[in-house]
Amino acid sequence: MHSKAKPLMLVCAWFLLSASASAQTLSAKGQLWGSTIFGDDPAEGRSSIETVMGYIPTLSLARELSSDRLLDVEWAYRFSRSYSGETLVASGENPYRGWVRYSTPRMEARLGLQKIAFGPAQFLRPTSWFDTIDLRDPTGQTDGVDAFRLRLFPSGSAALWGWAIKSELDTLSYGGRAELSLASGDWGITYHGDPSVSPQQV
């Protein structure tokens, strides 16, 4: 098992052992996908039929600490295979999500392998610095980042974000965002600082 997945599996086990059935919610789901390409001019050594398939099983566990406080966990793992004819040409297995979250009506804190995105935009994505979404991919999958993310909701129309992200090079990037929802639309200003990137992104 991947080292990042072990702590979250221990947390899940603790939930199962310590929480009563009435106080917790356990759900399991998954995403299965596949595609096949037929070509009349394959590369040398490749078949004219190429197939890609994969599956992401996801386990979610939530426990109400009180009427307005919630602690939940999500763990997901991605499996993928690529075939040229009947020959396996590529395979992959890696953690997809693995986080723990504590939330109240005014605050949400999440730690672990997660997706950080600021909205549902599909085409104009100027602040989608942390995802790898391919617009040609109907599954909408994106790699996660190892991060701590904090969201505060001082009012029904305002939200404040803060995050710290650990990169594969063990550098720590950080940022924040302020959002305001008005009748004229949703507005936001964002800053992200990364020591490995120059200039910084605003």
Coordinates of N, CA and C in Angstrom, one line a residue:
M1 N 0.8 -1.2 0.0 CA 0.0 0.0 0.0 C 0.9 1.2 0.0
H2 N 0.5 2.3 -0.7 CA 1.2 3.5 -0.8 C 1.3 4.1 0.6
S3 N 2.4 4.8 0.9 CA 2.6 5.3 2.2 C 1.6 6.4 2.6
K4 N 1.1 7.2 1.6 CA 0.2 8.2 1.9 C -1.2 7.7 2.2
A5 N -1.5 6.4 1.8 CA -2.8 5.9 2.1 C -2.9 5.3 3.5
K6 N -1.8 4.9 4.1 CA -1.8 4.1 5.4 C -2.5 5.0 6.5
P7 N -2.1 6.2 6.7 CA -2.7 7.0 7.8 C -4.2 7.1 7.7
L8 N -4.7 7.3 6.4 CA -6.1 7.5 6.2 C -6.8 6.2 6.5
M9 N -6.2 5.1 6.1 CA -6.9 3.8 6.4 C -7.0 3.5 7.9
L10 N -6.0 4.0 8.6 CA -6.0 3.9 10.1 C -7.1 4.7 10.7
V11 N -7.3 5.9 10.1 CA -8.4 6.8 10.6 C -9.7 6.2 10.3
C12 N -9.9 5.6 9.1 CA -11.1 4.9 8.7 C -11.4 3.7 9.7
A13 N -10.4 3.0 10.0 CA -10.6 1.9 11.0 C -11.0 2.4 12.3
W14 N -10.4 3.5 12.8 CA -10.8 4.1 14.0 C -12.3 4.5 14.0
F15 N -12.7 5.1 12.9 CA -14.1 5.5 12.8 C -15.0 4.3 12.9
L16 N -14.7 3.2 12.3 CA -15.5 2.0 12.3 C -15.6 1.4 13.7
L17 N -14.5 1.5 14.4 CA -14.5 0.8 15.7 C -15.1 1.7 16.8
S18 N -15.0 3.0 16.7 CA -15.4 3.9 17.8 C -16.7 4.5 17.6
A19 N -17.2 4.7 16.4 CA -18.5 5.5 16.2 C -19.6 4.5 16.2
S20 N -20.7 4.9 16.8 CA -21.9 4.1 16.7 C -22.6 4.2 15.4
A21 N -23.4 3.2 15.0 CA -24.0 3.1 13.7 C -24.8 4.3 13.4
S22 N -25.5 4.8 14.5 CA -26.4 6.0 14.2 C -25.7 7.3 14.0
A23 N -24.4 7.3 14.4 CA -23.7 8.6 14.3 C -22.8 8.7 13.1
Q24 N -22.7 7.6 12.3 CA -21.8 7.7 11.2 C -22.5 7.2 9.9
T25 N -21.9 7.7 8.8 CA -22.4 7.3 7.5 C -21.2 6.8 6.7
L26 N -21.3 5.6 6.2 CA -20.3 4.9 5.3 C -20.8 4.7 3.9
S27 N -20.1 5.1 2.9 CA -20.5 4.9 1.6 C -19.3 4.5 0.7
A28 N -19.7 3.6 -0.3 CA -18.6 3.2 -1.2 C -19.2 3.4 -2.6
K29 N -18.4 3.9 -3.5 CA -18.8 4.1 -4.9 C -17.5 4.0 -5.7
G30 N -17.7 4.1 -7.0 CA -16.6 4.0 -7.9 C -16.8 4.6 -9.3
Q31 N -15.8 4.9 -10.0 CA -15.9 5.4 -11.3 C -15.2 4.5 -12.3
L32 N -15.9 4.0 -13.3 CA -15.4 3.0 -14.2 C -15.4 3.7 -15.6
W33 N -14.3 3.6 -16.4 CA -14.3 4.2 -17.7 C -13.6 3.4 -18.7
G34 N -13.8 3.6 -19.9 CA -13.1 2.9 -21.0 C -13.3 3.5 -22.3
S35 N -12.3 3.3 -23.2 CA -12.4 3.9 -24.6 C -11.6 3.0 -25.5
T36 N -12.1 2.9 -26.7 CA -11.4 2.1 -27.8 C -11.2 3.0 -29.0
I37 N -10.0 3.0 -29.6 CA -9.7 3.7 -30.8 C -9.4 2.7 -31.9
F38 N -10.0 2.9 -33.1 CA -9.7 2.1 -34.2 C -8.9 3.0 -35.2
G39 N -7.8 2.5 -35.8 CA -7.0 3.3 -36.7 C -6.6 2.5 -37.9
D40 N -6.4 3.1 -39.1 CA -6.0 2.4 -40.3 C -4.5 2.6 -40.5
D41 N -3.8 3.3 -39.7 CA -2.4 3.6 -39.9 C -1.7 3.6 -38.5
P42 N -1.6 2.4 -37.9 CA -1.0 2.3 -36.5 C 0.5 2.4 -36.6
A43 N 1.1 2.8 -35.5 CA 2.5 2.9 -35.4 C 3.1 1.5 -35.5
E44 N 4.4 1.5 -35.9 CA 5.1 0.2 -36.0 C 5.1 -0.6 -34.7
G45 N 4.7 -1.8 -34.8 CA 4.6 -2.6 -33.6 C 3.3 -2.5 -32.7
R46 N 2.4 -1.6 -33.2 CA 1.2 -1.4 -32.5 C 0.0 -1.9 -33.3
S47 N -1.1 -2.2 -32.6 CA -2.3 -2.7 -33.2 C -3.2 -1.6 -33.7
S48 N -4.0 -1.9 -34.7 CA -5.0 -0.9 -35.1 C -6.1 -0.6 -34.2
I49 N -6.2 -1.4 -33.1 CA -7.2 -1.3 -32.1 C -6.5 -1.0 -30.7
E50 N -6.7 0.1 -30.1 CA -6.1 0.4 -28.8 C -7.2 0.7 -27.8
T51 N -7.1 0.2 -26.6 CA -8.1 0.3 -25.6 C -7.5 0.8 -24.3
V52 N -8.3 1.7 -23.7 CA -7.9 2.2 -22.3 C -9.0 2.0 -21.4
M53 N -8.7 1.5 -20.2 CA -9.8 1.3 -19.2 C -9.2 1.6 -17.8
G54 N -10.1 1.9 -16.9 CA -9.7 2.2 -15.6 C -10.8 2.2 -14.6
Y55 N -10.5 2.2 -13.3 CA -11.5 2.2 -12.3 C -10.9 3.0 -11.0
I56 N -11.8 3.8 -10.4 CA -11.4 4.5 -9.2 C -12.4 4.1 -8.1
P57 N -12.1 3.2 -7.2 CA -13.0 2.9 -6.1 C -12.8 4.0 -5.0
T58 N -13.9 4.4 -4.4 CA -13.9 5.5 -3.4 C -14.7 5.1 -2.2
L59 N -14.0 5.3 -1.0 CA -14.7 5.0 0.3 C -14.8 6.3 1.0
S60 N -16.0 6.6 1.5 CA -16.2 7.8 2.3 C -16.9 7.4 3.6
L61 N -16.4 8.1 4.6 CA -16.9 7.9 6.0 C -17.1 9.2 6.7
A62 N -18.3 9.4 7.3 CA -18.6 10.7 8.0 C -19.1 10.4 9.3
R63 N -18.8 11.3 10.3 CA -19.3 11.1 11.6 C -19.7 12.5 12.1
E64 N -20.9 12.6 12.6 CA -21.4 13.9 13.2 C -20.9 14.0 14.6
L65 N -20.1 15.0 14.9 CA -19.6 15.2 16.3 C -20.6 15.9 17.1
S66 N -21.5 16.8 16.5 CA -22.6 17.4 17.1 C -23.5 17.8 16.0
S67 N -24.6 18.6 16.3 CA -25.6 19.0 15.3 C -25.0 19.9 14.2
D68 N -23.9 20.6 14.5 CA -23.3 21.5 13.5 C -21.8 21.2 13.3
R69 N -21.3 20.1 13.7 CA -19.9 19.8 13.4 C -19.8 18.4 12.8
L70 N -18.9 18.3 11.8 CA -18.8 17.0 11.1 C -17.4 16.7 10.8
L71 N -17.0 15.4 11.0 CA -15.7 14.9 10.7 C -15.8 13.8 9.6
D72 N -15.2 14.0 8.5 CA -15.3 12.9 7.4 C -14.0 12.7 6.7
V73 N -13.9 11.5 6.1 CA -12.7 11.0 5.5 C -13.1 10.5 4.1
E74 N -12.2 10.7 3.1 CA -12.4 10.1 1.8 C -11.1 9.5 1.3
W75 N -11.2 8.3 0.8 CA -10.1 7.6 0.2 C -10.4 7.0 -1.1
A76 N -9.6 7.2 -2.1 CA -9.8 6.7 -3.5 C -8.5 6.3 -4.1
Y77 N -8.5 5.3 -4.9 CA -7.3 4.7 -5.6 C -7.6 4.6 -7.1
R78 N -6.7 4.9 -7.9 CA -6.9 4.8 -9.4 C -6.1 3.7 -10.0
F79 N -6.8 2.9 -10.8 CA -6.2 1.8 -11.5 C -6.5 2.1 -13.0
S80 N -5.5 1.9 -13.9 CA -5.7 2.1 -15.3 C -4.8 1.1 -16.1
R81 N -5.3 0.7 -17.3 CA -4.7 -0.2 -18.2 C -4.8 0.3 -19.6
S82 N -3.8 0.2 -20.4 CA -3.8 0.5 -21.8 C -3.4 -0.7 -22.6
Y83 N -4.2 -1.1 -23.7 CA -3.9 -2.2 -24.5 C -3.8 -1.8 -25.9
S84 N -2.8 -2.4 -26.6 CA -2.7 -2.3 -28.1 C -3.1 -3.7 -28.6
G85 N -4.3 -3.9 -29.2 CA -4.7 -5.2 -29.5 C -5.0 -5.9 -28.2
E86 N -4.3 -7.1 -28.0 CA -4.4 -7.8 -26.7 C -3.2 -7.7 -25.9
T87 N -2.3 -6.8 -26.3 CA -1.0 -6.6 -25.5 C -1.1 -5.4 -24.6
L88 N -0.7 -5.6 -23.3 CA -0.7 -4.6 -22.3 C 0.5 -3.7 -22.6
V89 N 0.3 -2.4 -22.9 CA 1.4 -1.5 -23.2 C 1.6 -0.5 -22.0
A90 N 0.7 -0.3 -21.1 CA 0.9 0.6 -20.0 C -0.1 0.3 -18.9
S91 N 0.3 0.5 -17.7 CA -0.6 0.3 -16.5 C -0.2 1.3 -15.4
G92 N -1.2 1.6 -14.6 CA -0.9 2.6 -13.5 C -1.7 2.3 -12.3
E93 N -1.2 2.4 -11.2 CA -1.9 2.3 -9.9 C -1.4 3.4 -9.0
N94 N -2.2 4.3 -8.5 CA -1.7 5.3 -7.6 C -2.9 5.9 -6.8
P95 N -2.6 6.5 -5.6 CA -3.6 7.1 -4.8 C -4.3 8.3 -5.6
Y96 N -5.6 8.4 -5.5 CA -6.3 9.4 -6.2 C -6.8 10.5 -5.3
R97 N -7.3 10.1 -4.2 CA -7.7 11.0 -3.1 C -7.5 10.4 -1.8
G98 N -7.2 11.2 -0.7 CA -7.0 10.7 0.6 C -7.0 11.8 1.6
W99 N -8.1 12.2 2.1 CA -8.1 13.4 3.0 C -9.0 13.2 4.2
V100 N -8.8 14.0 5.2 CA -9.6 14.1 6.4 C -10.1 15.6 6.5
R101 N -11.4 15.7 6.8 CA -12.0 17.1 6.8 C -12.8 17.3 8.1
Y102 N -12.7 18.5 8.7 CA -13.5 18.9 9.8 C -14.3 20.1 9.4
S103 N -15.6 20.2 9.6 CA -16.4 21.3 9.1 C -17.4 21.7 10.1
T104 N -17.7 23.0 10.1 CA -18.8 23.6 10.8 C -19.5 24.6 9.8
P105 N -20.6 25.2 10.2 CA -21.3 26.1 9.3 C -20.4 27.3 8.9
R106 N -19.4 27.7 9.7 CA -18.6 28.8 9.4 C -17.1 28.5 9.0
M107 N -16.8 27.2 8.9 CA -15.4 26.8 8.7 C -15.3 25.4 8.1
E108 N -14.3 25.2 7.3 CA -14.0 23.9 6.7 C -12.5 23.7 6.6
A109 N -11.9 22.7 7.3 CA -10.5 22.4 7.2 C -10.3 21.0 6.6
R110 N -9.4 20.9 5.6 CA -9.2 19.6 5.0 C -7.7 19.4 4.8
L111 N -7.3 18.2 5.1 CA -5.9 17.8 5.1 C -5.7 16.5 4.3
G112 N -4.7 16.5 3.4 CA -4.4 15.3 2.6 C -4.4 15.5 1.1
L113 N -4.4 14.4 0.4 CA -4.4 14.4 -1.0 C -5.8 14.8 -1.6
Q114 N -5.9 15.9 -2.2 CA -7.2 16.5 -2.5 C -7.1 17.3 -3.8
K115 N -8.3 17.7 -4.2 CA -8.5 18.6 -5.4 C -8.8 20.0 -4.8
I116 N -8.1 21.0 -5.3 CA -8.3 22.4 -5.0 C -8.8 23.1 -6.2
A117 N -10.0 23.6 -6.3 CA -10.6 24.3 -7.4 C -11.5 25.4 -6.9
F118 N -11.6 26.4 -7.7 CA -12.4 27.6 -7.3 C -13.7 27.7 -8.0
G119 N -14.2 26.7 -8.7 CA -15.5 26.8 -9.4 C -15.6 25.9 -10.5
P120 N -16.8 25.8 -11.2 CA -17.1 24.8 -12.2 C -16.6 25.2 -13.6
A121 N -15.9 26.3 -13.8 CA -15.5 26.8 -15.1 C -14.9 25.6 -15.9
Q122 N -15.3 25.5 -17.2 CA -14.8 24.4 -18.1 C -13.8 25.0 -19.1
F123 N -13.9 26.2 -19.6 CA -13.1 26.7 -20.7 C -12.1 27.8 -20.3
L124 N -12.6 28.8 -19.5 CA -11.8 29.8 -19.0 C -11.4 29.5 -17.6
R125 N -10.1 29.0 -17.4 CA -9.7 28.5 -16.2 C -8.4 29.2 -15.7
P126 N -8.4 30.5 -15.5 CA -7.2 31.2 -15.2 C -6.6 30.9 -13.8
T127 N -7.5 30.5 -12.9 CA -7.0 30.2 -11.5 C -7.0 28.7 -11.2
S128 N -7.0 27.9 -12.2 CA -7.0 26.4 -12.0 C -5.5 26.0 -12.1
W129 N -4.8 26.4 -11.0 CA -3.3 26.1 -11.0 C -3.0 24.7 -10.5
F130 N -4.0 24.1 -9.8 CA -3.7 22.9 -9.1 C -4.3 21.6 -9.7
D131 N -4.9 21.7 -10.9 CA -5.5 20.5 -11.4 C -4.9 20.2 -12.8
T132 N -5.2 19.0 -13.3 CA -4.7 18.5 -14.5 C -5.8 18.1 -15.4
I133 N -6.9 18.7 -15.3 CA -8.1 18.3 -16.1 C -7.9 18.5 -17.6
D134 N -8.2 17.5 -18.4 CA -8.1 17.6 -19.8 C -9.5 17.7 -20.3
L135 N -9.8 18.8 -21.1 CA -11.2 19.1 -21.5 C -11.7 18.0 -22.5
R136 N -10.8 17.3 -23.1 CA -11.2 16.2 -24.0 C -11.6 14.9 -23.2
D137 N -11.4 14.9 -21.9 CA -11.7 13.7 -21.1 C -13.0 13.9 -20.4
P138 N -14.0 13.2 -20.8 CA -15.4 13.4 -20.2 C -15.4 12.9 -18.7
T139 N -14.5 12.2 -18.2 CA -14.5 11.8 -16.8 C -14.2 12.9 -15.8
G140 N -13.5 14.0 -16.3 CA -13.2 15.1 -15.4 C -12.2 14.8 -14.3
Q141 N -11.4 13.8 -14.5 CA -10.4 13.4 -13.5 C -9.2 14.4 -13.4
T142 N -8.7 14.6 -12.2 CA -7.5 15.4 -12.1 C -6.7 14.9 -10.9
D143 N -5.4 15.0 -11.0 CA -4.5 14.6 -10.0 C -4.7 15.4 -8.7
G144 N -4.5 14.9 -7.6 CA -4.7 15.6 -6.3 C -3.4 16.2 -5.9
V145 N -3.4 17.1 -4.9 CA -2.2 17.7 -4.4 C -2.2 17.5 -2.9
D146 N -1.0 17.2 -2.3 CA -0.9 17.1 -0.8 C -1.0 18.5 -0.2
A147 N -2.0 18.7 0.5 CA -2.3 20.1 1.0 C -3.1 20.1 2.3
F148 N -3.0 21.3 2.9 CA -3.9 21.7 3.9 C -4.7 22.9 3.4
R149 N -6.0 22.8 3.4 CA -6.9 23.9 2.9 C -7.9 24.3 4.0
L150 N -8.0 25.6 4.2 CA -8.9 26.1 5.2 C -9.8 27.1 4.5
R151 N -11.1 27.0 4.7 CA -12.1 27.9 4.2 C -13.0 28.4 5.3
L152 N -13.1 29.7 5.3 CA -13.9 30.4 6.3 C -15.1 31.1 5.6
F153 N -16.3 31.1 6.3 CA -17.5 31.7 5.7 C -18.0 32.8 6.7
P154 N -17.5 34.0 6.7 CA -17.9 35.0 7.6 C -19.3 35.5 7.4
S155 N -19.9 35.3 6.2 CA -21.2 35.6 5.9 C -21.7 34.7 4.8
G156 N -23.0 34.8 4.5 CA -23.6 34.0 3.4 C -23.1 34.4 2.0
S157 N -22.5 35.6 1.9 CA -22.1 36.0 0.5 C -20.5 36.1 0.4
A158 N -19.8 35.8 1.5 CA -18.3 36.0 1.4 C -17.7 34.7 1.9
A159 N -16.5 34.4 1.3 CA -15.7 33.2 1.7 C -14.2 33.6 1.6
L160 N -13.5 33.1 2.6 CA -12.0 33.3 2.6 C -11.4 31.9 2.5
W161 N -10.3 31.8 1.7 CA -9.6 30.5 1.5 C -8.1 30.7 2.0
G162 N -7.5 29.7 2.4 CA -6.1 29.6 2.7 C -5.6 28.2 2.4
W163 N -4.4 28.1 1.9 CA -3.9 26.7 1.6 C -2.3 26.7 1.7
A164 N -1.8 25.5 2.0 CA -0.4 25.2 1.9 C -0.3 23.9 1.2
I165 N 0.6 23.8 0.2 CA 0.7 22.7 -0.7 C 2.2 22.2 -0.7
K166 N 2.3 20.9 -0.4 CA 3.7 20.3 -0.5 C 3.9 19.7 -1.9
S167 N 5.0 20.1 -2.5 CA 5.3 19.6 -3.9 C 6.1 18.3 -3.8
E168 N 6.3 17.7 -5.0 CA 7.1 16.5 -5.1 C 8.6 16.8 -4.7
L169 N 9.0 18.1 -4.8 CA 10.4 18.5 -4.5 C 10.5 18.9 -3.1
D170 N 9.5 18.6 -2.3 CA 9.4 19.0 -0.9 C 9.5 20.5 -0.6
T171 N 9.1 21.3 -1.6 CA 8.9 22.7 -1.3 C 7.5 23.0 -0.9
L172 N 7.3 24.1 -0.2 CA 5.9 24.4 0.3 C 5.5 25.7 -0.4
S173 N 4.3 25.6 -1.1 CA 3.7 26.7 -1.7 C 2.5 27.1 -0.9
Y174 N 2.0 28.3 -1.0 CA 0.9 28.8 -0.1 C 0.1 29.8 -0.9
G175 N -1.1 30.1 -0.4 CA -1.9 31.1 -1.1 C -3.2 31.3 -0.3
G176 N -4.0 32.2 -0.9 CA -5.2 32.6 -0.3 C -6.2 33.2 -1.3
R177 N -7.4 33.2 -1.0 CA -8.4 33.7 -1.9 C -9.6 34.4 -1.1
A178 N -10.1 35.5 -1.6 CA -11.3 36.1 -1.1 C -12.4 36.1 -2.1
E179 N -13.6 35.7 -1.8 CA -14.7 35.6 -2.7 C -15.9 36.4 -2.2
L180 N -16.6 37.0 -3.1 CA -17.8 37.7 -2.8 C -18.9 37.5 -3.8
S181 N -20.1 37.0 -3.4 CA -21.2 36.8 -4.3 C -22.1 38.0 -4.2
L182 N -22.4 38.6 -5.3 CA -23.3 39.8 -5.4 C -24.3 39.5 -6.5
A183 N -25.3 40.4 -6.6 CA -26.3 40.2 -7.6 C -25.7 40.3 -9.0
S184 N -24.6 41.1 -9.1 CA -23.9 41.3 -10.4 C -23.0 40.1 -10.8
G185 N -22.8 39.1 -9.9 CA -22.0 38.0 -10.2 C -21.1 37.6 -9.0
D186 N -20.3 36.6 -9.2 CA -19.3 36.1 -8.2 C -18.0 36.7 -8.5
W187 N -17.3 37.3 -7.5 CA -16.1 38.0 -7.7 C -15.0 37.4 -6.7
G188 N -13.8 37.3 -7.2 CA -12.8 36.8 -6.3 C -11.4 37.3 -6.7
I189 N -10.5 37.3 -5.7 CA -9.1 37.7 -5.9 C -8.3 36.6 -5.2
T190 N -7.2 36.2 -5.9 CA -6.5 35.1 -5.5 C -5.0 35.4 -5.5
Y191 N -4.2 34.8 -4.6 CA -2.8 34.9 -4.6 C -2.2 33.5 -4.3
H192 N -1.2 33.1 -5.1 CA -0.5 31.9 -4.8 C 1.0 32.1 -5.0
G193 N 1.7 31.8 -3.9 CA 3.2 31.9 -3.9 C 3.9 30.6 -3.9
D194 N 4.8 30.4 -4.9 CA 5.5 29.1 -5.0 C 7.0 29.4 -5.2
P195 N 7.8 29.0 -4.2 CA 9.2 29.4 -4.3 C 9.9 28.8 -5.5
S196 N 9.3 27.8 -6.2 CA 10.0 27.2 -7.3 C 9.5 27.8 -8.6
V197 N 8.6 28.8 -8.6 CA 8.1 29.4 -9.8 C 8.3 30.9 -9.7
S198 N 8.8 31.5 -10.8 CA 8.9 33.0 -10.8 C 8.5 33.4 -12.2
P199 N 7.7 34.5 -12.3 CA 7.1 35.3 -11.2 C 6.0 34.6 -10.5
Q200 N 5.5 35.1 -9.4 CA 4.4 34.6 -8.6 C 3.1 34.8 -9.4
Q201 N 2.1 34.0 -9.0 CA 0.8 34.0 -9.7 C -0.2 34.8 -8.8
V202 N -0.9 35.7 -9.5 CA -1.9 36.5 -8.8 C -3.2 36.5 -9.6

